[in-house]
mmCIF file of C-alpha atoms in Angstrom:
data_model
loop_
_atom_site.group_PDB
_atom_site.id
_atom_site.type_symbol
_atom_site.label_atom_id
_atom_site.label_comp_id
_atom_site.label_asym_id
_atom_site.label_seq_id
_atom_site.Cartn_x
_atom_site.Cartn_y
_atom_site.Cartn_z
ATOM 1 C CA UNK A 1 0.042 -0.181 -0.390
ATOM 2 C CA UNK A 2 1.313 3.080 -0.982
ATOM 3 C CA UNK A 3 1.425 5.822 1.801
ATOM 4 C CA UNK A 4 2.473 9.868 1.171
ATOM 5 C CA UNK A 5 2.669 12.309 3.420
ATOM 6 C CA UNK A 6 1.632 15.886 3.000
ATOM 7 C CA UNK A 7 0.320 18.546 3.986
ATOM 8 C CA UNK A 8 -3.344 18.313 5.501
ATOM 9 C CA UNK A 9 -5.529 19.856 2.938
ATOM 10 C CA UNK A 10 -7.496 22.194 5.245
ATOM 11 C CA UNK A 11 -10.840 20.478 6.427
ATOM 12 C CA UNK A 12 -13.784 22.390 4.701
ATOM 13 C CA UNK A 13 -17.208 22.655 5.766
ATOM 14 C CA UNK A 14 -19.171 21.875 2.643
ATOM 15 C CA UNK A 15 -22.291 23.629 2.400
ATOM 16 C CA UNK A 16 -24.074 21.673 4.695
ATOM 17 C CA UNK A 17 -22.737 18.099 4.592
ATOM 18 C CA UNK A 18 -19.495 18.459 6.163
ATOM 19 C CA UNK A 19 -17.333 16.083 3.823
ATOM 20 C CA UNK A 20 -16.891 12.395 4.380
ATOM 21 C CA UNK A 21 -13.894 13.273 6.401
ATOM 22 C CA UNK A 22 -15.153 12.465 9.273
ATOM 23 C CA UNK A 23 -16.186 8.945 9.040
ATOM 24 C CA UNK A 24 -12.777 7.273 7.810
ATOM 25 C CA UNK A 25 -13.085 3.795 7.649
ATOM 26 C CA UNK A 26 -14.245 3.764 9.210
ATOM 27 C CA UNK A 27 -13.579 7.186 7.702
ATOM 28 C CA UNK A 28 -15.448 5.470 9.241
ATOM 29 C CA UNK A 29 -13.623 2.746 10.064
ATOM 30 C CA UNK A 30 -12.475 5.189 10.208
ATOM 31 C CA UNK A 31 -15.659 5.285 10.196
ATOM 32 C CA UNK A 32 -16.894 2.454 8.840
ATOM 33 C CA UNK A 33 -15.951 -1.326 9.263
ATOM 34 C CA UNK A 34 -17.399 -1.549 5.467
ATOM 35 C CA UNK A 35 -19.481 -5.078 5.939
ATOM 36 C CA UNK A 36 -16.715 -6.824 3.335
ATOM 37 C CA UNK A 37 -14.325 -6.019 6.589
ATOM 38 C CA UNK A 38 -17.236 -6.187 9.084
ATOM 39 C CA UNK A 39 -18.055 -9.884 7.496
ATOM 40 C CA UNK A 40 -14.401 -10.584 7.864
ATOM 41 C CA UNK A 41 -13.601 -9.136 11.325
ATOM 42 C CA UNK A 42 -16.958 -11.378 12.621
ATOM 43 C CA UNK A 43 -16.748 -14.305 10.781
ATOM 44 C CA UNK A 44 -12.939 -15.052 9.989
ATOM 45 C CA UNK A 45 -12.634 -16.367 13.356
ATOM 46 C CA UNK A 46 -14.967 -18.639 13.112
ATOM 47 C CA UNK A 47 -18.204 -17.651 13.996
ATOM 48 C CA UNK A 48 -19.825 -18.289 10.817
ATOM 49 C CA UNK A 49 -22.453 -20.873 12.451
ATOM 50 C CA UNK A 50 -23.700 -18.047 15.043
ATOM 51 C CA UNK A 51 -24.202 -15.442 12.662
ATOM 52 C CA UNK A 52 -25.691 -17.789 10.116
ATOM 53 C CA UNK A 53 -28.329 -18.327 12.822
ATOM 54 C CA UNK A 54 -28.591 -14.883 13.843
ATOM 55 C CA UNK A 55 -30.146 -14.205 10.437
ATOM 56 C CA UNK A 56 -31.884 -17.380 9.877
ATOM 57 C CA UNK A 57 -33.805 -16.344 12.624
ATOM 58 C CA UNK A 58 -34.626 -12.503 11.698
ATOM 59 C CA UNK A 59 -32.365 -11.579 15.063
ATOM 60 C CA UNK A 60 -29.879 -9.296 12.961
ATOM 61 C CA UNK A 61 -32.204 -7.561 11.512
ATOM 62 C CA UNK A 62 -29.801 -6.842 8.573
ATOM 63 C CA UNK A 63 -30.421 -7.400 4.890
ATOM 64 C CA UNK A 64 -33.674 -6.925 2.037
ATOM 65 C CA UNK A 65 -35.883 -9.709 2.828
ATOM 66 C CA UNK A 66 -35.834 -11.226 -0.281
ATOM 67 C CA UNK A 67 -34.788 -14.717 -2.275
ATOM 68 C CA UNK A 68 -31.965 -14.956 -4.324
ATOM 69 C CA UNK A 69 -31.627 -16.904 -7.453
ATOM 70 C CA UNK A 70 -29.323 -20.013 -7.674
ATOM 71 C CA UNK A 71 -27.233 -17.986 -10.403
ATOM 72 C CA UNK A 72 -26.855 -15.257 -8.539
ATOM 73 C CA UNK A 73 -25.628 -16.367 -5.136
ATOM 74 C CA UNK A 74 -22.512 -15.623 -3.652
ATOM 75 C CA UNK A 75 -21.732 -19.336 -3.811
ATOM 76 C CA UNK A 76 -21.291 -19.466 -7.265
ATOM 77 C CA UNK A 77 -21.238 -15.731 -8.638
ATOM 78 C CA UNK A 78 -18.727 -12.654 -8.275
ATOM 79 C CA UNK A 79 -20.008 -10.139 -6.984
ATOM 80 C CA UNK A 80 -19.049 -6.116 -6.392
ATOM 81 C CA UNK A 81 -20.010 -4.143 -3.330
ATOM 82 C CA UNK A 82 -19.827 -0.171 -2.602
ATOM 83 C CA UNK A 83 -19.104 0.082 1.352
ATOM 84 C CA UNK A 84 -19.873 3.525 2.189
ATOM 85 C CA UNK A 85 -18.554 5.509 5.487
ATOM 86 C CA UNK A 86 -21.058 8.351 6.836
ATOM 87 C CA UNK A 87 -19.772 11.215 8.875
ATOM 88 C CA UNK A 88 -23.295 10.707 10.419
ATOM 89 C CA UNK A 89 -23.683 10.674 14.338
ATOM 90 C CA UNK A 90 -25.643 11.064 16.747
ATOM 91 C CA UNK A 91 -25.221 14.776 17.007
ATOM 92 C CA UNK A 92 -24.519 15.733 13.656
ATOM 93 C CA UNK A 93 -26.679 14.613 11.192
ATOM 94 C CA UNK A 94 -24.183 14.148 7.532
ATOM 95 C CA UNK A 95 -23.967 11.843 4.367
ATOM 96 C CA UNK A 96 -20.703 12.777 3.302
ATOM 97 C CA UNK A 97 -18.507 9.475 3.241
ATOM 98 C CA UNK A 98 -14.887 9.707 4.441
ATOM 99 C CA UNK A 99 -14.855 6.280 3.281
ATOM 100 C CA UNK A 100 -15.804 5.078 -0.580
ATOM 101 C CA UNK A 101 -14.562 1.393 -1.219
ATOM 102 C CA UNK A 102 -15.132 -1.449 -3.814
ATOM 103 C CA UNK A 103 -14.977 -4.819 -3.239
ATOM 104 C CA UNK A 104 -14.867 -7.231 -5.560
ATOM 105 C CA UNK A 105 -15.457 -11.161 -4.502
ATOM 106 C CA UNK A 106 -14.767 -14.703 -6.418
ATOM 107 C CA UNK A 107 -16.241 -17.690 -4.965
ATOM 108 C CA UNK A 108 -14.523 -19.859 -7.898
ATOM 109 C CA UNK A 109 -10.782 -18.342 -5.964
ATOM 110 C CA UNK A 110 -12.145 -17.205 -2.887
ATOM 111 C CA UNK A 111 -9.953 -13.944 -3.336
ATOM 112 C CA UNK A 112 -11.252 -10.186 -2.997
ATOM 113 C CA UNK A 113 -9.779 -7.186 -4.133
ATOM 114 C CA UNK A 114 -10.599 -3.837 -2.125
ATOM 115 C CA UNK A 115 -10.220 -0.369 -4.266
ATOM 116 C CA UNK A 116 -9.888 2.779 -1.664
ATOM 117 C CA UNK A 117 -10.306 5.954 -2.930
ATOM 118 C CA UNK A 118 -9.781 9.512 -1.202
ATOM 119 C CA UNK A 119 -12.622 11.307 -0.099
ATOM 120 C CA UNK A 120 -11.600 14.545 -1.392
ATOM 121 C CA UNK A 121 -11.272 12.850 -4.940
ATOM 122 C CA UNK A 122 -11.962 15.335 -7.575
ATOM 123 C CA UNK A 123 -14.402 13.440 -9.789
ATOM 124 C CA UNK A 124 -15.715 14.405 -13.259
ATOM 125 C CA UNK A 125 -18.068 11.832 -14.979
ATOM 126 C CA UNK A 126 -20.018 12.433 -17.660
ATOM 127 C CA UNK A 127 -23.585 13.042 -16.752
ATOM 128 C CA UNK A 128 -22.575 14.400 -13.198
ATOM 129 C CA UNK A 129 -21.724 18.110 -11.766
ATOM 130 C CA UNK A 130 -17.765 18.213 -11.222
ATOM 131 C CA UNK A 131 -17.305 17.920 -7.100
ATOM 132 C CA UNK A 132 -15.133 15.862 -4.720
ATOM 133 C CA UNK A 133 -16.309 12.125 -4.512
ATOM 134 C CA UNK A 134 -17.634 12.037 -1.001
ATOM 135 C CA UNK A 135 -20.263 14.270 -1.726
ATOM 136 C CA UNK A 136 -22.484 12.718 -4.009
ATOM 137 C CA UNK A 137 -24.012 10.307 -1.258
ATOM 138 C CA UNK A 138 -25.342 13.522 0.482
ATOM 139 C CA UNK A 139 -26.165 15.136 -2.695
ATOM 140 C CA UNK A 140 -27.846 12.127 -4.322
ATOM 141 C CA UNK A 141 -30.167 11.791 -0.304
ATOM 142 C CA UNK A 142 -31.562 15.297 -1.086
ATOM 143 C CA UNK A 143 -33.046 14.057 -4.768
ATOM 144 C CA UNK A 144 -34.490 10.967 -3.643
ATOM 145 C CA UNK A 145 -38.254 12.579 -2.981
ATOM 146 C CA UNK A 146 -38.232 13.980 -6.545
ATOM 147 C CA UNK A 147 -35.494 11.825 -8.545
ATOM 148 C CA UNK A 148 -37.654 8.498 -7.050
ATOM 149 C CA UNK A 149 -34.631 7.041 -7.065
ATOM 150 C CA UNK A 150 -32.839 6.244 -3.984
ATOM 151 C CA UNK A 151 -28.899 7.689 -3.248
ATOM 152 C CA UNK A 152 -27.533 3.842 -2.573
ATOM 153 C CA UNK A 153 -28.964 3.213 -5.921
ATOM 154 C CA UNK A 154 -27.561 6.430 -7.583
ATOM 155 C CA UNK A 155 -24.180 5.546 -5.797
ATOM 156 C CA UNK A 156 -24.119 2.419 -7.173
ATOM 157 C CA UNK A 157 -24.586 3.568 -10.662
ATOM 158 C CA UNK A 158 -22.161 6.532 -10.496
ATOM 159 C CA UNK A 159 -19.394 4.557 -8.649
ATOM 160 C CA UNK A 160 -19.847 1.287 -11.322
ATOM 161 C CA UNK A 161 -19.705 3.864 -14.257
ATOM 162 C CA UNK A 162 -16.262 5.303 -13.012
ATOM 163 C CA UNK A 163 -14.333 2.080 -12.102
ATOM 164 C CA UNK A 164 -15.667 0.248 -15.426
ATOM 165 C CA UNK A 165 -17.253 -3.074 -13.052
ATOM 166 C CA UNK A 166 -21.196 -3.642 -12.633
ATOM 167 C CA UNK A 167 -21.620 -2.678 -8.684
ATOM 168 C CA UNK A 168 -24.408 -5.232 -7.566
ATOM 169 C CA UNK A 169 -24.569 -4.312 -3.729
ATOM 170 C CA UNK A 170 -23.890 -1.205 -1.615
ATOM 171 C CA UNK A 171 -23.215 -1.089 2.198
ATOM 172 C CA UNK A 172 -23.016 1.877 4.485
ATOM 173 C CA UNK A 173 -21.919 2.313 8.046
ATOM 174 C CA UNK A 174 -21.887 5.392 10.213
ATOM 175 C CA UNK A 175 -19.514 6.399 13.253
ATOM 176 C CA UNK A 176 -21.530 5.575 16.048
ATOM 177 C CA UNK A 177 -20.775 1.878 14.819
ATOM 178 C CA UNK A 178 -17.217 1.575 14.723
ATOM 179 C CA UNK A 179 -16.959 3.039 18.340
ATOM 180 C CA UNK A 180 -19.127 1.091 19.690
ATOM 181 C CA UNK A 181 -17.367 -2.463 17.903
ATOM 182 C CA UNK A 182 -14.387 -1.153 19.256
ATOM 183 C CA UNK A 183 -15.342 -1.042 22.645
ATOM 184 C CA UNK A 184 -17.403 -4.745 22.335
ATOM 185 C CA UNK A 185 -14.130 -5.560 21.461
ATOM 186 C CA UNK A 186 -12.002 -3.456 24.978
ATOM 187 C CA UNK A 187 -10.133 -1.734 22.300
ATOM 188 C CA UNK A 188 -7.852 -1.592 19.724
ATOM 189 C CA UNK A 189 -3.681 -1.885 19.801
ATOM 190 C CA UNK A 190 -2.287 0.686 17.517
ATOM 191 C CA UNK A 191 1.655 2.198 17.269
ATOM 192 C CA UNK A 192 0.829 6.234 17.150
ATOM 193 C CA UNK A 193 3.579 7.343 14.960
ATOM 194 C CA UNK A 194 3.486 10.862 16.046
ATOM 195 C CA UNK A 195 1.388 13.138 18.448
ATOM 196 C CA UNK A 196 -1.853 14.334 17.510
ATOM 197 C CA UNK A 197 -4.303 17.410 18.676
ATOM 198 C CA UNK A 198 -7.584 18.407 17.511
ATOM 199 C CA UNK A 199 -10.368 19.894 18.926
ATOM 200 C CA UNK A 200 -13.629 21.458 17.674
ATOM 201 C CA UNK A 201 -16.190 22.843 19.708
ATOM 202 C CA UNK A 202 -18.884 22.552 16.997
ATOM 203 C CA UNK A 203 -19.267 18.775 16.953
ATOM 204 C CA UNK A 204 -17.252 17.969 20.151
ATOM 205 C CA UNK A 205 -14.064 17.118 18.614
ATOM 206 C CA UNK A 206 -11.278 16.456 21.140
ATOM 207 C CA UNK A 207 -8.225 14.586 19.856
ATOM 208 C CA UNK A 208 -5.268 14.237 21.872
ATOM 209 C CA UNK A 209 -3.198 11.378 20.880
ATOM 210 C CA UNK A 210 0.650 10.886 21.980
ATOM 211 C CA UNK A 211 3.527 8.998 20.229
ATOM 212 C CA UNK A 212 3.815 5.244 20.773
ATOM 213 C CA UNK A 213 2.065 2.396 21.149
ATOM 214 C CA UNK A 214 -1.202 2.641 22.809
ATOM 215 C CA UNK A 215 -4.865 0.560 23.328
ATOM 216 C CA UNK A 216 -7.514 2.530 22.262
ATOM 217 C CA UNK A 217 -11.526 2.386 22.652
ATOM 218 C CA UNK A 218 -13.884 3.534 20.856
ATOM 219 C CA UNK A 219 -14.031 7.372 20.993
ATOM 220 C CA UNK A 220 -9.951 7.610 20.987
ATOM 221 C CA UNK A 221 -9.983 4.917 18.174
ATOM 222 C CA UNK A 222 -11.662 7.000 16.117
ATOM 223 C CA UNK A 223 -10.134 9.993 16.412
ATOM 224 C CA UNK A 224 -7.140 8.066 14.961
ATOM 225 C CA UNK A 225 -8.451 7.367 11.880
ATOM 226 C CA UNK A 226 -10.143 10.816 11.411
ATOM 227 C CA UNK A 227 -7.252 12.885 11.962
ATOM 228 C CA UNK A 228 -6.388 15.720 9.748
ATOM 229 C CA UNK A 229 -4.691 18.930 11.195
ATOM 230 C CA UNK A 230 -3.948 20.497 14.520
ATOM 231 C CA UNK A 231 -5.291 23.461 15.383
ATOM 232 C CA UNK A 232 -3.584 23.832 19.006
ATOM 233 C CA UNK A 233 -0.756 25.375 20.540
ATOM 234 C CA UNK A 234 2.120 23.991 19.521
ATOM 235 C CA UNK A 235 0.254 22.347 16.450
ATOM 236 C CA UNK A 236 1.169 19.021 15.689
ATOM 237 C CA UNK A 237 1.778 16.934 12.380
ATOM 238 C CA UNK A 238 -1.265 16.885 9.929
ATOM 239 C CA UNK A 239 -1.672 14.337 8.285
ATOM 240 C CA UNK A 240 -3.552 13.273 4.468
ATOM 241 C CA UNK A 241 -6.581 11.123 2.912
ATOM 242 C CA UNK A 242 -3.359 8.729 2.441
ATOM 243 C CA UNK A 243 -2.078 8.585 6.004
ATOM 244 C CA UNK A 244 -5.688 8.201 6.809
ATOM 245 C CA UNK A 245 -6.215 4.590 5.091
ATOM 246 C CA UNK A 246 -2.786 3.214 6.476
ATOM 247 C CA UNK A 247 -4.309 4.197 9.657
ATOM 248 C CA UNK A 248 -7.527 2.569 8.782
ATOM 249 C CA UNK A 249 -5.516 -0.668 7.823
ATOM 250 C CA UNK A 250 -3.673 -0.654 11.215
ATOM 251 C CA UNK A 251 -6.825 -0.417 13.382
ATOM 252 C CA UNK A 252 -8.822 -3.185 10.979
ATOM 253 C CA UNK A 253 -6.235 -5.238 11.363
ATOM 254 C CA UNK A 254 -6.234 -4.922 15.169
ATOM 255 C CA UNK A 255 -9.999 -5.885 15.179
ATOM 256 C CA UNK A 256 -9.162 -8.753 13.417
ATOM 257 C CA UNK A 257 -6.958 -10.085 16.335
ATOM 258 C CA UNK A 258 -9.347 -9.254 18.702
ATOM 259 C CA UNK A 259 -12.314 -11.416 17.113
ATOM 260 C CA UNK A 260 -9.654 -13.757 17.030
ATOM 261 C CA UNK A 261 -9.748 -13.801 20.577
ATOM 262 C CA UNK A 262 -11.628 -15.627 23.470
ATOM 263 C CA UNK A 263 -12.910 -11.762 24.509
ATOM 264 C CA UNK A 264 -13.560 -11.485 20.983
ATOM 265 C CA UNK A 265 -15.977 -14.716 21.009
ATOM 266 C CA UNK A 266 -17.307 -13.540 24.581
ATOM 267 C CA UNK A 267 -17.733 -9.694 23.270
ATOM 268 C CA UNK A 268 -19.822 -11.035 20.020
ATOM 269 C CA UNK A 269 -23.408 -10.698 20.439
ATOM 270 C CA UNK A 270 -22.356 -6.600 21.347
ATOM 271 C CA UNK A 271 -20.557 -6.152 17.958
ATOM 272 C CA UNK A 272 -23.311 -8.030 16.261
ATOM 273 C CA UNK A 273 -25.656 -5.475 17.563
ATOM 274 C CA UNK A 274 -23.254 -2.156 16.755
ATOM 275 C CA UNK A 275 -23.229 -3.438 13.252
ATOM 276 C CA UNK A 276 -26.965 -4.506 13.423
ATOM 277 C CA UNK A 277 -28.015 -0.395 14.709
ATOM 278 C CA UNK A 278 -25.631 1.727 12.390
ATOM 279 C CA UNK A 279 -25.398 -0.158 9.523
ATOM 280 C CA UNK A 280 -28.029 0.007 6.011
ATOM 281 C CA UNK A 281 -27.270 -2.372 3.061
ATOM 282 C CA UNK A 282 -29.397 -3.741 0.042
ATOM 283 C CA UNK A 283 -27.545 -7.380 0.321
ATOM 284 C CA UNK A 284 -30.638 -9.878 0.895
ATOM 285 C CA UNK A 285 -30.591 -12.079 3.946
ATOM 286 C CA UNK A 286 -30.256 -14.882 1.849
ATOM 287 C CA UNK A 287 -27.157 -13.674 0.726
ATOM 288 C CA UNK A 288 -25.127 -12.485 3.600
ATOM 289 C CA UNK A 289 -25.708 -16.077 4.217
ATOM 290 C CA UNK A 290 -24.385 -17.134 0.372
ATOM 291 C CA UNK A 291 -21.181 -14.786 1.634
ATOM 292 C CA UNK A 292 -20.623 -15.723 4.952
ATOM 293 C CA UNK A 293 -20.420 -19.471 3.780
ATOM 294 C CA UNK A 294 -18.823 -18.952 0.809
ATOM 295 C CA UNK A 295 -15.961 -16.460 2.227
ATOM 296 C CA UNK A 296 -15.463 -17.232 5.748
ATOM 297 C CA UNK A 297 -11.958 -19.210 5.058
ATOM 298 C CA UNK A 298 -10.478 -16.312 2.877
ATOM 299 C CA UNK A 299 -7.204 -15.966 3.840
ATOM 300 C CA UNK A 300 -5.287 -12.434 4.152
ATOM 301 C CA UNK A 301 -3.086 -13.884 1.295
ATOM 302 C CA UNK A 302 -6.009 -13.675 -0.717
ATOM 303 C CA UNK A 303 -7.362 -10.250 -0.227
ATOM 304 C CA UNK A 304 -5.793 -7.541 -2.548
ATOM 305 C CA UNK A 305 -5.735 -4.274 -1.302
ATOM 306 C CA UNK A 306 -5.486 -1.409 -4.072
ATOM 307 C CA UNK A 307 -5.616 1.905 -2.375
ATOM 308 C CA UNK A 308 -5.165 5.043 -4.746
ATOM 309 C CA UNK A 309 -3.561 7.678 -4.390
ATOM 310 C CA UNK A 310 -3.119 11.787 -5.590
ATOM 311 C CA UNK A 311 -2.046 14.878 -5.500
ATOM 312 C CA UNK A 312 -3.120 17.486 -3.407
ATOM 313 C CA UNK A 313 -4.439 20.920 -4.548
ATOM 314 C CA UNK A 314 -6.563 22.853 -2.250
ATOM 315 C CA UNK A 315 -9.507 21.466 -2.635
ATOM 316 C CA UNK A 316 -9.300 18.113 -3.707
ATOM 317 C CA UNK A 317 -7.321 15.703 -4.285
ATOM 318 C CA UNK A 318 -6.315 15.207 -8.073
ATOM 319 C CA UNK A 319 -5.911 11.254 -8.566
ATOM 320 C CA UNK A 320 -3.199 9.302 -10.140
ATOM 321 C CA UNK A 321 -4.494 7.759 -13.553
ATOM 322 C CA UNK A 322 -2.033 5.694 -13.457
ATOM 323 C CA UNK A 323 -3.413 4.120 -10.402
ATOM 324 C CA UNK A 324 -6.546 4.258 -11.221
ATOM 325 C CA UNK A 325 -6.511 2.630 -14.404
ATOM 326 C CA UNK A 326 -5.006 -0.097 -12.315
ATOM 327 C CA UNK A 327 -7.381 -0.745 -9.723
ATOM 328 C CA UNK A 328 -10.302 -0.983 -12.034
ATOM 329 C CA UNK A 329 -8.674 -3.491 -14.371
ATOM 330 C CA UNK A 330 -8.017 -5.567 -10.336
ATOM 331 C CA UNK A 331 -11.750 -5.407 -10.263
ATOM 332 C CA UNK A 332 -12.011 -6.436 -13.698
ATOM 333 C CA UNK A 333 -9.220 -9.192 -13.328
ATOM 334 C CA UNK A 334 -10.689 -10.277 -10.324
ATOM 335 C CA UNK A 335 -14.168 -10.799 -11.775
ATOM 336 C CA UNK A 336 -13.014 -12.885 -14.232
ATOM 337 C CA UNK A 337 -10.857 -15.224 -12.172
ATOM 338 C CA UNK A 338 -10.767 -18.832 -12.779
ATOM 339 C CA UNK A 339 -9.758 -21.191 -11.148
ATOM 340 C CA UNK A 340 -6.134 -22.498 -12.282
ATOM 341 C CA UNK A 341 -5.839 -25.629 -14.795
ATOM 342 C CA UNK A 342 -4.504 -28.358 -12.910
ATOM 343 C CA UNK A 343 -1.063 -29.430 -13.326
ATOM 344 C CA UNK A 344 -0.078 -31.975 -15.991
ATOM 345 C CA UNK A 345 3.646 -32.920 -13.872
ATOM 346 C CA UNK A 346 2.849 -35.681 -11.702
#
């Protein structure tokens, strides 16, 4: 994963919704442990049966209650999902997306490709007004009543066109889910590379993290993945989208480690509640079961991360076109994969 350090772009307060900046993957994981990651965190450690039963009994109120045709099952068909982390919190209603990822899954090779895009990316696409990529979900939300098209469907269409793939599903997670999941796991272990300090009385942000190994609770972990710039005296070093992507990955791996521990098993009910209460998806419940059944043993080696970077020129990140083309190709290649031919050698 290529991470570039540069001065943090100032956090601009969008016309109404603030950009997805707050949400980081968990920008929201950093804000949102999007579904694939949530699925990975929850089932990689061997919790498939528990989740499957919860879904089957309707206890976990997640997903769409309609049948899935056998040929559309995740067990046999490669699928692509859009994962969004929104800057939505109890005292801050917003649909800006801090986390924007597209995941392609292939059941034949039991593998996945995950492409992440900076939230401040400048998007210029036929049929759409030029803007930061994190602003479109909020814009589509405002137009739902007049357009008759859900913001989620609009995002699938737009991102599919942008990345040259058909997007089958979309999942949205918010800030609170991230906090609750981290707290349910009794915190995450990270190694903070530098001091981080930022305060905002408007939304209650109070980031004050010190360099070195640390165990972070939900609020602090959210601060860690969200941090962009400092307004403290003395100022601490700023952070760009690419630095945040790196921290999001660090937090994710720590969460997976926690889930694979005995403590994670004991906390599973609380984790499911956090996901259930703070996630929206158009994935059918039966399809969720199919995904869990098919991918619960996927290994880290079979998950390819393709973060797309770019150059910051306020107020946008201008995407590296070569990286974007490579990301598109990786998604397409993953969907087209077939099992390797058997070797002729004895």
